[in-house]
């Protein structure tokens, strides 16, 4: 995120839309598979952790000074999905590729609010509880693409 130029200085790098598109492509494919796996192999402990996370998101939702905390809760929500699928190492690789996407995500929270993210996370839980595999693909695509819809 920083461009270091010896003897010239340090600049903040521009947002790279190609890297954002790659991150979205990867996350849409992987998270769809993760959700399908969790629906088939449901762990009640993960559901409780997801519900607690969502409750915490709602607590900080409208507090402007809690933007970073909301971001961390959002990221943790998705990490829990991977944990529930016993694919936590894949999450680590995925999150490492998301730096430019996360910049847009953070700007989206700041400029367009966070309520839609919370609503979508509630839908994730509904899908898990109802074992509704047919709803997974559309939700994942809408959720992961939501932040960039404001910037394209």
PDB file of C-alpha atoms in Angstrom:
ATOM      1  CA  UNK A   1       0.000   0.000   0.000  1.00  0.00           C
ATOM      2  CA  UNK A   2       3.061   2.185   0.205  1.00  0.00           C
ATOM      3  CA  UNK A   3       5.434   2.871  -2.665  1.00  0.00           C
ATOM      4  CA  UNK A   4       8.921   3.384  -1.296  1.00  0.00           C
ATOM      5  CA  UNK A   5      11.232   5.256  -3.627  1.00  0.00           C
ATOM      6  CA  UNK A   6      14.783   5.445  -2.306  1.00  0.00           C
ATOM      7  CA  UNK A   7      15.959   9.007  -1.788  1.00  0.00           C
ATOM      8  CA  UNK A   8      12.609  10.300  -3.102  1.00  0.00           C
ATOM      9  CA  UNK A   9      10.143   9.436  -0.388  1.00  0.00           C
ATOM     10  CA  UNK A  10       7.176   7.278   0.388  1.00  0.00           C
ATOM     11  CA  UNK A  11       3.873   7.578  -1.457  1.00  0.00           C
ATOM     12  CA  UNK A  12       0.574   5.885  -0.815  1.00  0.00           C
ATOM     13  CA  UNK A  13      -0.066   3.581  -3.743  1.00  0.00           C
ATOM     14  CA  UNK A  14      -3.107   4.074  -5.919  1.00  0.00           C
ATOM     15  CA  UNK A  15      -5.936   1.593  -5.614  1.00  0.00           C
ATOM     16  CA  UNK A  16      -5.338  -1.172  -8.128  1.00  0.00           C
ATOM     17  CA  UNK A  17      -8.669  -2.167  -9.706  1.00  0.00           C
ATOM     18  CA  UNK A  18      -7.207  -5.294 -11.294  1.00  0.00           C
ATOM     19  CA  UNK A  19      -6.205  -6.591  -7.859  1.00  0.00           C
ATOM     20  CA  UNK A  20      -9.668  -5.756  -6.549  1.00  0.00           C
ATOM     21  CA  UNK A  21     -11.286  -7.685  -9.403  1.00  0.00           C
ATOM     22  CA  UNK A  22      -9.023 -10.678  -8.736  1.00  0.00           C
ATOM     23  CA  UNK A  23      -9.804 -10.590  -5.011  1.00  0.00           C
ATOM     24  CA  UNK A  24     -13.536 -10.443  -5.734  1.00  0.00           C
ATOM     25  CA  UNK A  25     -13.294 -13.305  -8.224  1.00  0.00           C
ATOM     26  CA  UNK A  26     -11.374 -15.451  -5.759  1.00  0.00           C
ATOM     27  CA  UNK A  27     -13.578 -14.656  -2.771  1.00  0.00           C
ATOM     28  CA  UNK A  28     -16.813 -15.282  -4.692  1.00  0.00           C
ATOM     29  CA  UNK A  29     -15.654 -18.733  -5.730  1.00  0.00           C
ATOM     30  CA  UNK A  30     -14.094 -19.736  -2.430  1.00  0.00           C
ATOM     31  CA  UNK A  31     -16.772 -18.335  -0.107  1.00  0.00           C
ATOM     32  CA  UNK A  32     -19.513 -20.015  -2.139  1.00  0.00           C
ATOM     33  CA  UNK A  33     -17.757 -23.353  -1.626  1.00  0.00           C
ATOM     34  CA  UNK A  34     -17.187 -22.587   2.056  1.00  0.00           C
ATOM     35  CA  UNK A  35     -20.870 -21.791   2.611  1.00  0.00           C
ATOM     36  CA  UNK A  36     -21.964 -24.923   0.764  1.00  0.00           C
ATOM     37  CA  UNK A  37     -19.613 -26.959   2.941  1.00  0.00           C
ATOM     38  CA  UNK A  38     -20.860 -25.372   6.165  1.00  0.00           C
ATOM     39  CA  UNK A  39     -24.498 -25.946   5.213  1.00  0.00           C
ATOM     40  CA  UNK A  40     -23.706 -29.644   4.778  1.00  0.00           C
ATOM     41  CA  UNK A  41     -21.510 -29.937   7.872  1.00  0.00           C
ATOM     42  CA  UNK A  42     -23.066 -27.476  10.277  1.00  0.00           C
ATOM     43  CA  UNK A  43     -21.261 -26.748  13.566  1.00  0.00           C
ATOM     44  CA  UNK A  44     -23.494 -25.156  16.217  1.00  0.00           C
ATOM     45  CA  UNK A  45     -20.470 -23.582  17.959  1.00  0.00           C
ATOM     46  CA  UNK A  46     -19.623 -21.619  14.809  1.00  0.00           C
ATOM     47  CA  UNK A  47     -23.242 -20.462  14.517  1.00  0.00           C
ATOM     48  CA  UNK A  48     -23.078 -19.100  18.072  1.00  0.00           C
ATOM     49  CA  UNK A  49     -19.816 -17.290  17.298  1.00  0.00           C
ATOM     50  CA  UNK A  50     -21.322 -15.844  14.093  1.00  0.00           C
ATOM     51  CA  UNK A  51     -24.417 -14.681  15.987  1.00  0.00           C
ATOM     52  CA  UNK A  52     -22.259 -13.059  18.685  1.00  0.00           C
ATOM     53  CA  UNK A  53     -20.191 -11.365  16.006  1.00  0.00           C
ATOM     54  CA  UNK A  54     -23.319 -10.053  14.287  1.00  0.00           C
ATOM     55  CA  UNK A  55     -24.627  -8.757  17.612  1.00  0.00           C
ATOM     56  CA  UNK A  56     -21.330  -6.893  18.136  1.00  0.00           C
ATOM     57  CA  UNK A  57     -21.588  -5.450  14.607  1.00  0.00           C
ATOM     58  CA  UNK A  58     -25.011  -4.063  15.461  1.00  0.00           C
ATOM     59  CA  UNK A  59     -23.648  -2.475  18.641  1.00  0.00           C
ATOM     60  CA  UNK A  60     -21.025  -0.468  16.743  1.00  0.00           C
ATOM     61  CA  UNK A  61     -23.030   0.022  13.556  1.00  0.00           C
ATOM     62  CA  UNK A  62     -23.924   3.685  13.962  1.00  0.00           C
ATOM     63  CA  UNK A  63     -20.927   4.840  15.961  1.00  0.00           C
ATOM     64  CA  UNK A  64     -18.605   6.888  13.757  1.00  0.00           C
ATOM     65  CA  UNK A  65     -15.652   6.374  16.095  1.00  0.00           C
ATOM     66  CA  UNK A  66     -15.983   2.567  15.765  1.00  0.00           C
ATOM     67  CA  UNK A  67     -15.230   2.234  12.046  1.00  0.00           C
ATOM     68  CA  UNK A  68     -12.096   0.142  12.584  1.00  0.00           C
ATOM     69  CA  UNK A  69     -13.887  -2.049  15.099  1.00  0.00           C
ATOM     70  CA  UNK A  70     -16.704  -2.648  12.598  1.00  0.00           C
ATOM     71  CA  UNK A  71     -14.141  -3.530   9.917  1.00  0.00           C
ATOM     72  CA  UNK A  72     -12.474  -6.032  12.257  1.00  0.00           C
ATOM     73  CA  UNK A  73     -15.835  -7.604  13.101  1.00  0.00           C
ATOM     74  CA  UNK A  74     -16.708  -7.885   9.398  1.00  0.00           C
ATOM     75  CA  UNK A  75     -13.395  -9.594   8.659  1.00  0.00           C
ATOM     76  CA  UNK A  76     -13.834 -11.864  11.698  1.00  0.00           C
ATOM     77  CA  UNK A  77     -17.324 -12.851  10.501  1.00  0.00           C
ATOM     78  CA  UNK A  78     -15.856 -14.211   7.280  1.00  0.00           C
ATOM     79  CA  UNK A  79     -12.917 -15.822   9.080  1.00  0.00           C
ATOM     80  CA  UNK A  80     -15.421 -17.717  11.222  1.00  0.00           C
ATOM     81  CA  UNK A  81     -17.042 -19.113   8.088  1.00  0.00           C
ATOM     82  CA  UNK A  82     -13.709 -20.515   6.961  1.00  0.00           C
ATOM     83  CA  UNK A  83     -13.044 -21.811  10.462  1.00  0.00           C
ATOM     84  CA  UNK A  84     -16.414 -23.550  10.405  1.00  0.00           C
ATOM     85  CA  UNK A  85     -15.419 -25.259   7.188  1.00  0.00           C
ATOM     86  CA  UNK A  86     -12.022 -26.184   8.649  1.00  0.00           C
ATOM     87  CA  UNK A  87     -10.331 -24.176   5.892  1.00  0.00           C
ATOM     88  CA  UNK A  88      -8.653 -21.479   7.991  1.00  0.00           C
ATOM     89  CA  UNK A  89      -5.378 -21.626   6.013  1.00  0.00           C
ATOM     90  CA  UNK A  90      -7.298 -20.777   2.854  1.00  0.00           C
ATOM     91  CA  UNK A  91      -8.720 -17.751   4.693  1.00  0.00           C
ATOM     92  CA  UNK A  92      -5.193 -16.617   5.565  1.00  0.00           C
ATOM     93  CA  UNK A  93      -4.189 -16.794   1.906  1.00  0.00           C
ATOM     94  CA  UNK A  94      -7.379 -15.044   0.840  1.00  0.00           C
ATOM     95  CA  UNK A  95      -7.036 -12.174   3.284  1.00  0.00           C
ATOM     96  CA  UNK A  96      -3.440 -11.586   2.194  1.00  0.00           C
ATOM     97  CA  UNK A  97      -4.669 -10.898  -1.328  1.00  0.00           C
ATOM     98  CA  UNK A  98      -7.363  -8.436  -0.243  1.00  0.00           C
ATOM     99  CA  UNK A  99      -5.403  -5.292   0.628  1.00  0.00           C
ATOM    100  CA  UNK A 100      -6.764  -3.163  -2.231  1.00  0.00           C
ATOM    101  CA  UNK A 101     -10.275  -4.606  -1.848  1.00  0.00           C
ATOM    102  CA  UNK A 102     -10.160  -3.823   1.870  1.00  0.00           C
ATOM    103  CA  UNK A 103      -9.330  -0.194   1.130  1.00  0.00           C
ATOM    104  CA  UNK A 104     -12.522   0.091  -0.929  1.00  0.00           C
ATOM    105  CA  UNK A 105     -14.442  -1.807   1.743  1.00  0.00           C
ATOM    106  CA  UNK A 106     -13.326   0.655   4.403  1.00  0.00           C
ATOM    107  CA  UNK A 107     -14.183   3.651   2.210  1.00  0.00           C
ATOM    108  CA  UNK A 108     -17.582   2.098   1.555  1.00  0.00           C
ATOM    109  CA  UNK A 109     -18.291   1.865   5.297  1.00  0.00           C
ATOM    110  CA  UNK A 110     -17.261   5.456   5.798  1.00  0.00           C
ATOM    111  CA  UNK A 111     -19.139   6.945   2.855  1.00  0.00           C
ATOM    112  CA  UNK A 112     -22.165   4.694   2.351  1.00  0.00           C
ATOM    113  CA  UNK A 113     -22.831   3.173   5.734  1.00  0.00           C
ATOM    114  CA  UNK A 114     -22.642  -0.287   7.152  1.00  0.00           C
ATOM    115  CA  UNK A 115     -26.275  -1.326   7.507  1.00  0.00           C
ATOM    116  CA  UNK A 116     -26.370  -3.248   4.216  1.00  0.00           C
ATOM    117  CA  UNK A 117     -23.324  -5.268   5.298  1.00  0.00           C
ATOM    118  CA  UNK A 118     -25.097  -6.211   8.545  1.00  0.00           C
ATOM    119  CA  UNK A 119     -28.271  -7.115   6.627  1.00  0.00           C
ATOM    120  CA  UNK A 120     -26.265  -9.361   4.330  1.00  0.00           C
ATOM    121  CA  UNK A 121     -24.552 -11.020   7.282  1.00  0.00           C
ATOM    122  CA  UNK A 122     -27.998 -11.755   8.706  1.00  0.00           C
ATOM    123  CA  UNK A 123     -28.825 -13.454   5.393  1.00  0.00           C
ATOM    124  CA  UNK A 124     -25.690 -15.592   5.743  1.00  0.00           C
ATOM    125  CA  UNK A 125     -27.050 -16.838   9.065  1.00  0.00           C
ATOM    126  CA  UNK A 126     -30.514 -17.470   7.600  1.00  0.00           C
ATOM    127  CA  UNK A 127     -28.945 -19.556   4.837  1.00  0.00           C
ATOM    128  CA  UNK A 128     -27.013 -21.609   7.369  1.00  0.00           C
ATOM    129  CA  UNK A 129     -30.017 -22.154   9.629  1.00  0.00           C
ATOM    130  CA  UNK A 130     -32.335 -23.027   6.740  1.00  0.00           C
ATOM    131  CA  UNK A 131     -29.716 -24.992   4.786  1.00  0.00           C
ATOM    132  CA  UNK A 132     -30.709 -22.945   1.733  1.00  0.00           C
ATOM    133  CA  UNK A 133     -27.964 -23.753  -0.782  1.00  0.00           C
ATOM    134  CA  UNK A 134     -29.892 -22.112  -3.619  1.00  0.00           C
ATOM    135  CA  UNK A 135     -29.516 -18.660  -2.033  1.00  0.00           C
ATOM    136  CA  UNK A 136     -25.762 -18.878  -1.474  1.00  0.00           C
ATOM    137  CA  UNK A 137     -24.408 -17.792  -4.854  1.00  0.00           C
ATOM    138  CA  UNK A 138     -26.447 -14.591  -5.201  1.00  0.00           C
ATOM    139  CA  UNK A 139     -25.799 -13.527  -1.626  1.00  0.00           C
ATOM    140  CA  UNK A 140     -22.042 -14.082  -1.904  1.00  0.00           C
ATOM    141  CA  UNK A 141     -21.793 -12.140  -5.161  1.00  0.00           C
ATOM    142  CA  UNK A 142     -23.926  -9.255  -3.867  1.00  0.00           C
ATOM    143  CA  UNK A 143     -22.092  -9.117  -0.567  1.00  0.00           C
ATOM    144  CA  UNK A 144     -18.565  -9.210  -1.911  1.00  0.00           C
ATOM    145  CA  UNK A 145     -19.298  -6.809  -4.762  1.00  0.00           C
ATOM    146  CA  UNK A 146     -21.303  -4.402  -2.588  1.00  0.00           C
ATOM    147  CA  UNK A 147     -18.353  -2.121  -1.674  1.00  0.00           C
ATOM    148  CA  UNK A 148     -17.252  -1.566  -5.273  1.00  0.00           C
ATOM    149  CA  UNK A 149     -20.751  -0.784  -6.533  1.00  0.00           C
ATOM    150  CA  UNK A 150     -20.324   2.734  -5.133  1.00  0.00           C
ATOM    151  CA  UNK A 151     -17.045   3.358  -6.931  1.00  0.00           C
ATOM    152  CA  UNK A 152     -17.567   1.966 -10.426  1.00  0.00           C
TER     153      UNK A 152
END
